[in-house]
XYZ file of C-alpha atoms in Angstrom:
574
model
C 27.154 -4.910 9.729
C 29.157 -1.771 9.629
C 28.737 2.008 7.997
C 31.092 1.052 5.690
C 28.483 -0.759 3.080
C 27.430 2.758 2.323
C 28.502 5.171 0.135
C 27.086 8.429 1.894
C 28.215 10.602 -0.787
C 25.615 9.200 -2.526
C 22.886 9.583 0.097
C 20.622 12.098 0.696
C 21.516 12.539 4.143
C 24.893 13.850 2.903
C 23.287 17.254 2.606
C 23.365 17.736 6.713
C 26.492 15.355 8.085
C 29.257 15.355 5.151
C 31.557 18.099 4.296
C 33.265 21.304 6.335
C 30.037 24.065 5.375
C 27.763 21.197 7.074
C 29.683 21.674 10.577
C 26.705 23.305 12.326
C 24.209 20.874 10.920
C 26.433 18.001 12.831
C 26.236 20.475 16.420
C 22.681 19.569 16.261
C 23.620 16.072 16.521
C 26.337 16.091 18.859
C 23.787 18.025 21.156
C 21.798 14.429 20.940
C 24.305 12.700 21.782
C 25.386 11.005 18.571
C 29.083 10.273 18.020
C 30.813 11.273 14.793
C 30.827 7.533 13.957
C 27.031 7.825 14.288
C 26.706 10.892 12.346
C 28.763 9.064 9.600
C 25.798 6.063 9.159
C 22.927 6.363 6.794
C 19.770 8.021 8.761
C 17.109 6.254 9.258
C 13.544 7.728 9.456
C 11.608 5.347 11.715
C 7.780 7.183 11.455
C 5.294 6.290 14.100
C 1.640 7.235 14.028
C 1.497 6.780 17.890
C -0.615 8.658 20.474
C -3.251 8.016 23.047
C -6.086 8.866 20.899
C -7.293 4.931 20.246
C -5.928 1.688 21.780
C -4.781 1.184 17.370
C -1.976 3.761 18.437
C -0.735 3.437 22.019
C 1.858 0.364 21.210
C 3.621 1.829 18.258
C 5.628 4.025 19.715
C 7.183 1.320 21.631
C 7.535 -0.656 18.682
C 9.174 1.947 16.679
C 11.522 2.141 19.578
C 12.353 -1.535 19.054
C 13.354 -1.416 15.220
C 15.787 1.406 16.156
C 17.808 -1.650 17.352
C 17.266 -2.950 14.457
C 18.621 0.131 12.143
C 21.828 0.202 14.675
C 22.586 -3.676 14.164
C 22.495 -3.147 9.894
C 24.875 0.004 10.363
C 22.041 3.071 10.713
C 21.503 5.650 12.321
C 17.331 5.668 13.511
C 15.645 9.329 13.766
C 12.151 8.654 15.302
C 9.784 11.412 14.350
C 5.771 11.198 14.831
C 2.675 11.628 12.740
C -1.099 12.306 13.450
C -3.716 10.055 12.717
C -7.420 10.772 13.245
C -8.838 7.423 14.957
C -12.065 6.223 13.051
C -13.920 4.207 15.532
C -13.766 7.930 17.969
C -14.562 10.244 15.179
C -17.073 7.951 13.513
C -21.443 9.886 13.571
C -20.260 13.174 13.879
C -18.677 15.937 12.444
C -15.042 14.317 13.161
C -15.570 11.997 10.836
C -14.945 14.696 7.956
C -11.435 14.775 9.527
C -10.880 11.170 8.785
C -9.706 10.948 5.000
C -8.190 14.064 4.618
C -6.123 13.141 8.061
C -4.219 9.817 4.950
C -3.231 13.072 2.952
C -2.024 14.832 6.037
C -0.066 11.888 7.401
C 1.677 11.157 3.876
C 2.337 14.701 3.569
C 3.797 15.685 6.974
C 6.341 12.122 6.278
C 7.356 13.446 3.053
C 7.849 17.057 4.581
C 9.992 15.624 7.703
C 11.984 13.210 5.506
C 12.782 16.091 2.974
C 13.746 18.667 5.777
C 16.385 16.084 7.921
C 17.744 13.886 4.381
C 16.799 10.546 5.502
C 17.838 7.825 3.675
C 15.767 5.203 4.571
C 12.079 4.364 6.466
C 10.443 2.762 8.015
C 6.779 3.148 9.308
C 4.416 1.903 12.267
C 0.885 2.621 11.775
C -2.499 1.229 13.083
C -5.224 3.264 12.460
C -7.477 3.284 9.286
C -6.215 5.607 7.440
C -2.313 5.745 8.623
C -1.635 3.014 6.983
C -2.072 3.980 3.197
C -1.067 6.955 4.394
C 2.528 5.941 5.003
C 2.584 4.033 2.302
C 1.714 6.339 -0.135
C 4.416 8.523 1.692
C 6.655 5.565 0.790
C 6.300 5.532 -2.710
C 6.199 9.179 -3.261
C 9.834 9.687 -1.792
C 11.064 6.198 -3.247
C 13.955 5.860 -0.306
C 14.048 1.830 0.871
C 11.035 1.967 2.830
C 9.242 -1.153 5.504
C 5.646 -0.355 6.450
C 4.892 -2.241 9.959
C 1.614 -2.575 11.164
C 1.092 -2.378 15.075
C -0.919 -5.223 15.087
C -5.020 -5.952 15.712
C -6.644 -5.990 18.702
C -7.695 -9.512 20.853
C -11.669 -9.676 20.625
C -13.535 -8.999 23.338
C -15.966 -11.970 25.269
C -19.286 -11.467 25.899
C -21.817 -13.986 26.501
C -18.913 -16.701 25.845
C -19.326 -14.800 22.166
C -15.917 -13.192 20.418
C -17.044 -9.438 20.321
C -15.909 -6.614 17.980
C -16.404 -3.113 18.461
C -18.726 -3.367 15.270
C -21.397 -5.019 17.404
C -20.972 -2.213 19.892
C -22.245 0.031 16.634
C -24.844 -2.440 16.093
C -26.182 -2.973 19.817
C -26.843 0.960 19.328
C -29.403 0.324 16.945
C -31.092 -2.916 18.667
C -31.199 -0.541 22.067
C -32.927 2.132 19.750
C -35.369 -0.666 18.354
C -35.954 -1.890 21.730
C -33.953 -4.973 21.731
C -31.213 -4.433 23.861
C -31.683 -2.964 27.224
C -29.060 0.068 28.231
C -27.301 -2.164 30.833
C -26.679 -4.882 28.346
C -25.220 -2.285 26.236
C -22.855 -0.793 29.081
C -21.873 -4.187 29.651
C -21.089 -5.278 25.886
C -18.995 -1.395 25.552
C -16.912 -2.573 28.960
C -15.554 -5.736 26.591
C -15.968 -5.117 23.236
C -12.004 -3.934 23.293
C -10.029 -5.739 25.564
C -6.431 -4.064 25.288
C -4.325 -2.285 22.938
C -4.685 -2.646 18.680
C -6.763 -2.180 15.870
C -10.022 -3.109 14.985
C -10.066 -6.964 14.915
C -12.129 -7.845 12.043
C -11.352 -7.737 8.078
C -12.140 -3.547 8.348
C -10.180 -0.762 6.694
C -7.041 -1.439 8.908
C -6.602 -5.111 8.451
C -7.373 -4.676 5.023
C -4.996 -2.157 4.669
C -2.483 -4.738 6.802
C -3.318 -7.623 4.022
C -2.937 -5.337 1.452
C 0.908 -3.828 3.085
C 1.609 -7.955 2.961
C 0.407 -8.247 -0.511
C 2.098 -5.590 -2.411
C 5.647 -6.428 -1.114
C 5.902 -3.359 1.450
C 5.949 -5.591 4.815
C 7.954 -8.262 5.831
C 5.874 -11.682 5.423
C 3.592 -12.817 7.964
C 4.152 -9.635 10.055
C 0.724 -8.008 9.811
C -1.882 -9.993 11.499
C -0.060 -11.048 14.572
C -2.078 -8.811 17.431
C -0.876 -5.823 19.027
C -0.321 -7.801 22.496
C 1.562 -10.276 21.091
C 5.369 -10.425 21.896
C 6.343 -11.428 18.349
C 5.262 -7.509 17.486
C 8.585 -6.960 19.059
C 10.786 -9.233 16.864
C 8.929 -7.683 13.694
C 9.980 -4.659 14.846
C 13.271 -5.565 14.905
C 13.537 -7.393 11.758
C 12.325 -4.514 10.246
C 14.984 -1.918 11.081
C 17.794 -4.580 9.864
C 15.832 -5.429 6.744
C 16.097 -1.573 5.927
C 19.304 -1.638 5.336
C 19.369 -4.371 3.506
C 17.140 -2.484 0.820
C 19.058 0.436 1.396
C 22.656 -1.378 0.478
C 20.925 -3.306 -2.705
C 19.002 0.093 -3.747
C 15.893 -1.677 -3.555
C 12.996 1.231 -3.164
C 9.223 1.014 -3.134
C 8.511 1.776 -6.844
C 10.540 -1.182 -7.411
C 8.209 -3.487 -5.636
C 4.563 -1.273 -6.119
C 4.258 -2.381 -9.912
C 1.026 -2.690 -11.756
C 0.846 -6.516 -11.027
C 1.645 -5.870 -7.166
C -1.257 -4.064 -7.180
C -3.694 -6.370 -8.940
C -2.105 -8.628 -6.641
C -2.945 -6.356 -3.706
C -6.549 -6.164 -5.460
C -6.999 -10.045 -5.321
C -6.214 -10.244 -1.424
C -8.836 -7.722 -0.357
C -11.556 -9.272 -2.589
C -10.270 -13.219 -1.285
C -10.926 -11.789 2.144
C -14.050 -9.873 1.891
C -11.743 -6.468 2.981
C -13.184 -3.079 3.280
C -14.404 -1.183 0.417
C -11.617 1.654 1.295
C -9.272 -0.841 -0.397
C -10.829 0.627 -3.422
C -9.639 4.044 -2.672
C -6.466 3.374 -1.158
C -5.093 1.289 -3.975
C -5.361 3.888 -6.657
C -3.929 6.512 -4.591
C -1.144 4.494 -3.626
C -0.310 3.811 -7.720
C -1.232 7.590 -8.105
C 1.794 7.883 -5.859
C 3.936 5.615 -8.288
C 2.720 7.119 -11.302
C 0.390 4.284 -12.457
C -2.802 4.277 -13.879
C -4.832 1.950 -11.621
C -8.467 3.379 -10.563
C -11.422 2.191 -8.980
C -12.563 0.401 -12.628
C -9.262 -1.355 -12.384
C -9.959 -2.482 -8.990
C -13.659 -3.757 -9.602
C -12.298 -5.858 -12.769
C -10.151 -7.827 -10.372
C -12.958 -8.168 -7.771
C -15.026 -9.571 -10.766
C -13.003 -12.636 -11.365
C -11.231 -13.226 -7.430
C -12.795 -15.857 -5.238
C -14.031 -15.079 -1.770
C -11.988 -17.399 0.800
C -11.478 -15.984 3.602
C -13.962 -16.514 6.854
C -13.707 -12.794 8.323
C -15.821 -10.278 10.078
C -18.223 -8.592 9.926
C -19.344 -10.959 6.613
C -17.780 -14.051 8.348
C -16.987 -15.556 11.749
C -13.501 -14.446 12.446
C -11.102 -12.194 13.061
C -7.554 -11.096 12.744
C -6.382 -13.070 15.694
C -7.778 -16.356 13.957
C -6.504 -15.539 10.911
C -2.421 -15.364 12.388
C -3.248 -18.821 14.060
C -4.120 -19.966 10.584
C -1.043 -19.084 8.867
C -2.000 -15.345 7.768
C -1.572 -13.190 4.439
C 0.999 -16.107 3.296
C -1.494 -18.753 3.716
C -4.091 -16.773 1.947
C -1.685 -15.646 -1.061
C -0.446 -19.490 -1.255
C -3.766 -20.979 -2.034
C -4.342 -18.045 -4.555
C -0.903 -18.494 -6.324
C -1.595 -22.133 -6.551
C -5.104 -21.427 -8.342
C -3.485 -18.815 -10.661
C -4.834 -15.439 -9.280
C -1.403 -13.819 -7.947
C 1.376 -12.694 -10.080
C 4.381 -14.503 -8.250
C 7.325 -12.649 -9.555
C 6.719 -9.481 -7.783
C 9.462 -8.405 -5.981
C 9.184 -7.543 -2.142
C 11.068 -6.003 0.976
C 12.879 -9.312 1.618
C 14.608 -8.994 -1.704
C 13.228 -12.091 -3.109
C 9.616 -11.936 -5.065
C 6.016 -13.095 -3.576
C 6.346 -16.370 -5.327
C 9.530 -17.398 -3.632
C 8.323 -15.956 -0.310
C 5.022 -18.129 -0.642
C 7.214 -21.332 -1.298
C 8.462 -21.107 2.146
C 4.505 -21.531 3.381
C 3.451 -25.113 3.655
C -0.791 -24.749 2.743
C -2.395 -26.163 6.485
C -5.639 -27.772 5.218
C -6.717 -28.405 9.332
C -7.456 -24.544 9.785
C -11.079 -23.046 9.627
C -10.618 -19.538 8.912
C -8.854 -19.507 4.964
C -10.626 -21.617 2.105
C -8.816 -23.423 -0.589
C -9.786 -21.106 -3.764
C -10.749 -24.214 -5.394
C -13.484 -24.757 -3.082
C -14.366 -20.696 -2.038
C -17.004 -19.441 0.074
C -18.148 -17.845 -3.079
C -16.817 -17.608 -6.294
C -16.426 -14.059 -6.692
C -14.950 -11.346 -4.572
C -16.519 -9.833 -1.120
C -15.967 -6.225 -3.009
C -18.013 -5.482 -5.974
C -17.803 -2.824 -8.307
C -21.217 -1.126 -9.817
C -21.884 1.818 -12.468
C -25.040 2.875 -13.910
C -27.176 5.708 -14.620
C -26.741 6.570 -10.931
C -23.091 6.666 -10.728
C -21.484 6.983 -14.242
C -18.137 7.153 -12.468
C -18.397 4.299 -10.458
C -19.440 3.130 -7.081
C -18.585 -0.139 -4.730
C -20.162 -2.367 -2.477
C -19.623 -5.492 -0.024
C -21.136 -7.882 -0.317
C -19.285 -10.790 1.606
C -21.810 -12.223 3.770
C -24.793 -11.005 2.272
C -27.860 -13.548 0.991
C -29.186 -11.015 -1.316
C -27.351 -9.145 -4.524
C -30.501 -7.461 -6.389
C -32.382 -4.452 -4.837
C -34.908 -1.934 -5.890
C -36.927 0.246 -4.148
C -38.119 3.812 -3.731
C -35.388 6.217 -2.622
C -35.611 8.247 0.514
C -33.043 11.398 0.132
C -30.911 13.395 2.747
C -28.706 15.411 2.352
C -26.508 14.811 5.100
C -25.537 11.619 7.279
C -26.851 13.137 10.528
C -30.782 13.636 8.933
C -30.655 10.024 8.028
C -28.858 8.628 11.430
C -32.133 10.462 13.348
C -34.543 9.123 10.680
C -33.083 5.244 11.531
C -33.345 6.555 15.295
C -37.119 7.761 15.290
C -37.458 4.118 13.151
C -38.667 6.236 10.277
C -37.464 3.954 7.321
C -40.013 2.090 5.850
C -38.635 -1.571 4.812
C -37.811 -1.825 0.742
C -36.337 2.228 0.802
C -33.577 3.040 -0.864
C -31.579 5.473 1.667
C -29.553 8.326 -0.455
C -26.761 10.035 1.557
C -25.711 12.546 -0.408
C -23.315 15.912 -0.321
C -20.807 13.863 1.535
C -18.571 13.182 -0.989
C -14.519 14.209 -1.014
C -15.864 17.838 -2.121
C -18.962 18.118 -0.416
C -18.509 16.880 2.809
C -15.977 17.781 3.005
C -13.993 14.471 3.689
C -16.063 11.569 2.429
C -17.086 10.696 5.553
C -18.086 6.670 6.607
C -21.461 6.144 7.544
C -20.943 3.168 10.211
C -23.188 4.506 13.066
C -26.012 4.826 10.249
C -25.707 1.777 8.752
C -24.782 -0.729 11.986
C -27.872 1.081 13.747
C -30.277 -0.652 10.806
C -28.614 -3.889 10.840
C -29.025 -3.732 14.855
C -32.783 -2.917 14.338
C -32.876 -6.093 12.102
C -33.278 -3.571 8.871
C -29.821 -4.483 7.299
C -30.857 -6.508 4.423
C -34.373 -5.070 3.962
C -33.377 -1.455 2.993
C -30.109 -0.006 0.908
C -28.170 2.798 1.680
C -26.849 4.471 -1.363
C -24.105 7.627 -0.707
C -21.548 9.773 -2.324
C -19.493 8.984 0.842
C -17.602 5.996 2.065
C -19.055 2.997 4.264
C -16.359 1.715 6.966
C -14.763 -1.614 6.776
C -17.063 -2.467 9.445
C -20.208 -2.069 7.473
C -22.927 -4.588 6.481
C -25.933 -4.742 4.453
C -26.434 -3.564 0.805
C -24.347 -0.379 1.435
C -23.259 1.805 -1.544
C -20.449 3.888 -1.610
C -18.206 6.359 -3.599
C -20.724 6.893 -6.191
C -19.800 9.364 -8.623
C -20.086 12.131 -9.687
C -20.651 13.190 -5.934
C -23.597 15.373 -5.324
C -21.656 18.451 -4.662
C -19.932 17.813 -8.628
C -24.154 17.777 -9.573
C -23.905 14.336 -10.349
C -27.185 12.159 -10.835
C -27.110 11.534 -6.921
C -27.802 15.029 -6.499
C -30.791 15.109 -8.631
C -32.575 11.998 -6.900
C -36.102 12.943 -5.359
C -38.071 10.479 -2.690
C -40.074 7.794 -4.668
C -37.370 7.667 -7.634
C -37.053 3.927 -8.056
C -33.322 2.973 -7.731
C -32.480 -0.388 -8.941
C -29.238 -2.589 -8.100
C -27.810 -5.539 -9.145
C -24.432 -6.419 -7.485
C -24.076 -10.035 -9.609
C -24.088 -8.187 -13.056
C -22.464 -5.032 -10.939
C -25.399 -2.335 -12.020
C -27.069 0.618 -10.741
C -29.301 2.727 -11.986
C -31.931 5.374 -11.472
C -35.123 4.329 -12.998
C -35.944 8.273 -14.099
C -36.200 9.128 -18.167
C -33.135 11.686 -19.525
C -35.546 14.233 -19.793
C -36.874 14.475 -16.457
C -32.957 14.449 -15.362
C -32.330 17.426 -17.366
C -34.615 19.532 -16.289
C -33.984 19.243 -12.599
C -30.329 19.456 -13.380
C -31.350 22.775 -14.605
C -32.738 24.110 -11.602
C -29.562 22.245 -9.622
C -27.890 24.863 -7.521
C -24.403 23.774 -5.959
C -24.464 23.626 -2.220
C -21.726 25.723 0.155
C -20.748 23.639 3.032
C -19.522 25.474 6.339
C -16.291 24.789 5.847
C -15.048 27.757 4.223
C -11.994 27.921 5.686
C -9.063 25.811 7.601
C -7.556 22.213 6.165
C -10.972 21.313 5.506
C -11.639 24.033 3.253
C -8.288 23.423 1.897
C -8.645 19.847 1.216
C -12.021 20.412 -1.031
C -10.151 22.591 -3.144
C -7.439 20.245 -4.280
C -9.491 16.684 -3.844
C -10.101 14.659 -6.690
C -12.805 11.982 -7.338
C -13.125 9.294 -5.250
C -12.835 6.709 -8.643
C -9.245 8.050 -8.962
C -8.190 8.108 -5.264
C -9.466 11.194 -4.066
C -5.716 12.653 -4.148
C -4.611 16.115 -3.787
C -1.631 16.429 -5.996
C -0.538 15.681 -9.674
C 1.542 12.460 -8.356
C 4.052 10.764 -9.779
C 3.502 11.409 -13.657
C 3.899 14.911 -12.968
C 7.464 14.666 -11.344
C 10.295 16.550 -12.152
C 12.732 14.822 -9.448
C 12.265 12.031 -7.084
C 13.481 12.937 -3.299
C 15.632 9.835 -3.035
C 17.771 10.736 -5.939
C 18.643 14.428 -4.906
């Protein structure tokens, strides 16, 4: 494949290689080394969220370096470039976790700002962590240039005690050591092996949900997610990405021709079939925020409602990314759910051809464990489960793949911040039957909406994970267990009914008919909304301070900008 199937006068990248007044732009080329051949190709952004903050980030840079080889072979030009990302798993039970949600806003925005400064014509993106992943793809959509989104693949699980081993049960030994049930040297031992090498989380947590999700809607090649990191097939996705680029780039195909209202349902459907994190619920709205579609956490739930559970995956199952390659992957999942009806098959994707066609080439393997025909599901409805009541009038979610009980009520026990309640589960201060309220860490309050997984693994290590709630205004990791509530809204901060909960207020939830409610009368309510007083956090200046100004709720997104309906140009058409 040569230059010559593109018309650069028609590219973006035209504003800083074509034409005599763009002679000093091209010096800053020739300084790298590029020939004027080279400067004459379509540029290619190839994105990596790599760094040596997490073993989710240290093999994509390598991998980006890969699908350069790729652009080059379909006649591009690469320009690698970095983001951040703010590693989960290291910033989770402390204050770094605030830094976790805002970091998807900071990675989309820093893509958009380095692919609007250089003209690029094209991307494609490597990302691994939680929240780099809808991060780039939200970056994706909101430029609209022929975009790939690669994931950098899951980490192997660890052994111990002849036992696969995620670094959720790490979280979880916490609380049995705190409870008395794990000695400290067991838990050295289980942190030494827990993570054996580089990659993601294993299990069916924010990232591989995410991954699934990248599959799904059409932005990644087929099959290319849920190979791990280690694996040397990483490499040849790598490299089918950068020549699939230009394929979209030559046929004009762009992102907001493949994220449609159905590829999202259809991205919907996949986290619910495999019990995926409740972030899906937030990242799939923002994404169609970036696309200018209405499609918000209400949307989401009404999908859950009707999508079977069929996938086998931690932490509600017994397996984990690796198993679920070795079974066949996303395809294999999507095939059995086309067959039954529940996918929209004419959704077009980055190969150029739509799901449906892409799923015919996927023979269904009824010998594997891990993937349930969705005639025969492990349940009939969806891991994820949308709930709204007098407690959260704008919505709230919880998981409940895996869990043997879907009604709960109980007295609540209020704090207003996730470290009070993380010492209270500590000291073993929860009495069984509570109703824990986390509140004031919503997108505004927090700020950041931070994940609660140190709080909530600690109970289900102290055996407490089905005997008490945890209801918050924040957001539970992928990794978390147990009746665990999240994104209700309004958030406290906004004065919604969270904030006016008091200890002994009976809660009462019911994740079949998708319920929950706060047994106090109106009047009561009023008056002690009346006495409500809105609560300053101490971040009053900085990105966090920044970020709670512009944040929406949590039902929508929690985005930071007017998106797509408010456009006045698109960046791949200047």
């Amino acid at each position: 494949m040569t230059a010559n199937r593109f018309d650069k006068s028609k590219l973006p990248s035209r504003y800083v290689s074509v034409g005599p007044e763009r002679a000093p732009h091209r010096s800053y080329y020739y300084a790298m080394g590029l020939t004027e051949e080279e400067i004459a190709r379509p540029f290619v952004g190839v994105v990596s969220a790599g760094n040596d903050s997490a073993p989710c980030n240290t093999a994509l840079d390598a991998q980006a370096d890969i699908c350069r080889v790729g652009v080059e072979k379909g006649g591009g030009m690469p320009r690698r470039f970095n983001t951040i990302t703010v590693t989960d798993g290291i910033a989770m039970g402390h204050q770094g976790m605030k830094s976790s949600l805002v970091s998807r806003e900071v990675i989309a925005d820093s893509i958009e700002l380095s692919v609007r400064g250089h003209c690029y014509d094209a991307l494609v993106g490597f990302a691994g962590c939680d929240k780099s992943l809808p991060g780039m793809m939200m970056a994706m959509i909101r430029l609209n240039i022929p975009s790939i989104f690669v994931y950098g693949g899951s980490i192997l699980p660890g052994r111990f005690h002849d036992n696969d081993v995620t670094v959720v049960d790490v979280f979880e030994a916490v609380g049995q050591h705190a409870a008395g049930n794990c000695p400290l040297q067991e838990l050295i031992a289980l942190e030494k092996v827990a993570c054996p090498g580089h990659g993601a989380c294993g299990g069916q947590f924010t990232a591989n949900t995410m991954a699934c999700v990248a599959e799904a809607i059409g932005l990644s090649l087929p099959n290319s997610n849920m190979a791990p990191a280690p694996y040397k097939s990483r490499e040849e996705v790598a490299l089918a990405a950068g020549e699939q680029v230009m394929e979209l780039l030559a046929r004009n195909i762009r992102p907001r021709d493949i994220v449609t209202r159905a590829s999202l349902e259809n991205a919907a459907r996949v986290v619910a079939a495999t019990g995926g994190s409740t972030n899906g619920a937030l990242h799939l709205p923002a994404m169609a925020h970036e696309a200018g579609i209405e499609f918000d956490l209400f949307d989401v739930a009404e999908i859950f409602k009707s999508t079977p559970y069929i996938a086998d995956l931690k932490p509600g199952g017994r397996y984990v990314a690796k198993d679920m390659h070795d079974a066949g992957g996303v395809y294999m999942l999507m095939k059995t759910l086309l067959t039954e009806g529940f996918l929209d098959g004419n959704c077009l994707t980055v190969t150029g051809k739509t799901l449906g066609e892409n799923i015919d080439e996927v023979v269904w393997n009824p010998d594997q464990k891990v993937i349930y025909d969705a005639k025969t599901p492990i349940t009939p409805t969806g891991g994820v489960v949308g709930l709204k009541g007098s407690l959260a009038p704008n919505g709230a979610i919880v998981k409940v793949a895996g869990m043997h009980r879907l009604q709960f009520s109980g007295p609540a026990r209020c704090f207003d911040c996730e470290e009070e309640a993380f010492a209270a589960v500590e000291n073993r201060e929860i009495a069984e039957g509570s109703v824990i309220i986390i509140r004031y860490e919503g997108p505004k309050g927090g700020p950041g909406m931070r994940e609660m997984l140190s709080t909530t693994a600690a109970l289900y290590g102290q055996g407490m994970g089905e005997k008490v709630a945890l209801i918050t205004d924040g957001r539970f990791s992928g990794g978390t267990r147990g009746f665990c509530i999240g994104h209700v809204g309004p958030e406290a901060a906004e004065g919604g009914p969270i904030a006016l909960v008091k200890d002994g207020d009976i809660i009462s939830i019911d994740a079949e008919a998708g319920t929950i409610d706060l047994e106090v009368d109106v009047e009561t309510l009023a008056a002690r909304k009346a006495k409500w007083q809105p609560r300053q956090n101490d971040y009053q200046a900085g990105a966090l301070w920044r970020y709670a100004q512009n944040v929406g709720p949590a039902w929508a997104g929690a985005v930071t900008h007017p998106g797509a309906q408010k456009e006045t140009h698109v960046f791949a058409d200047i």
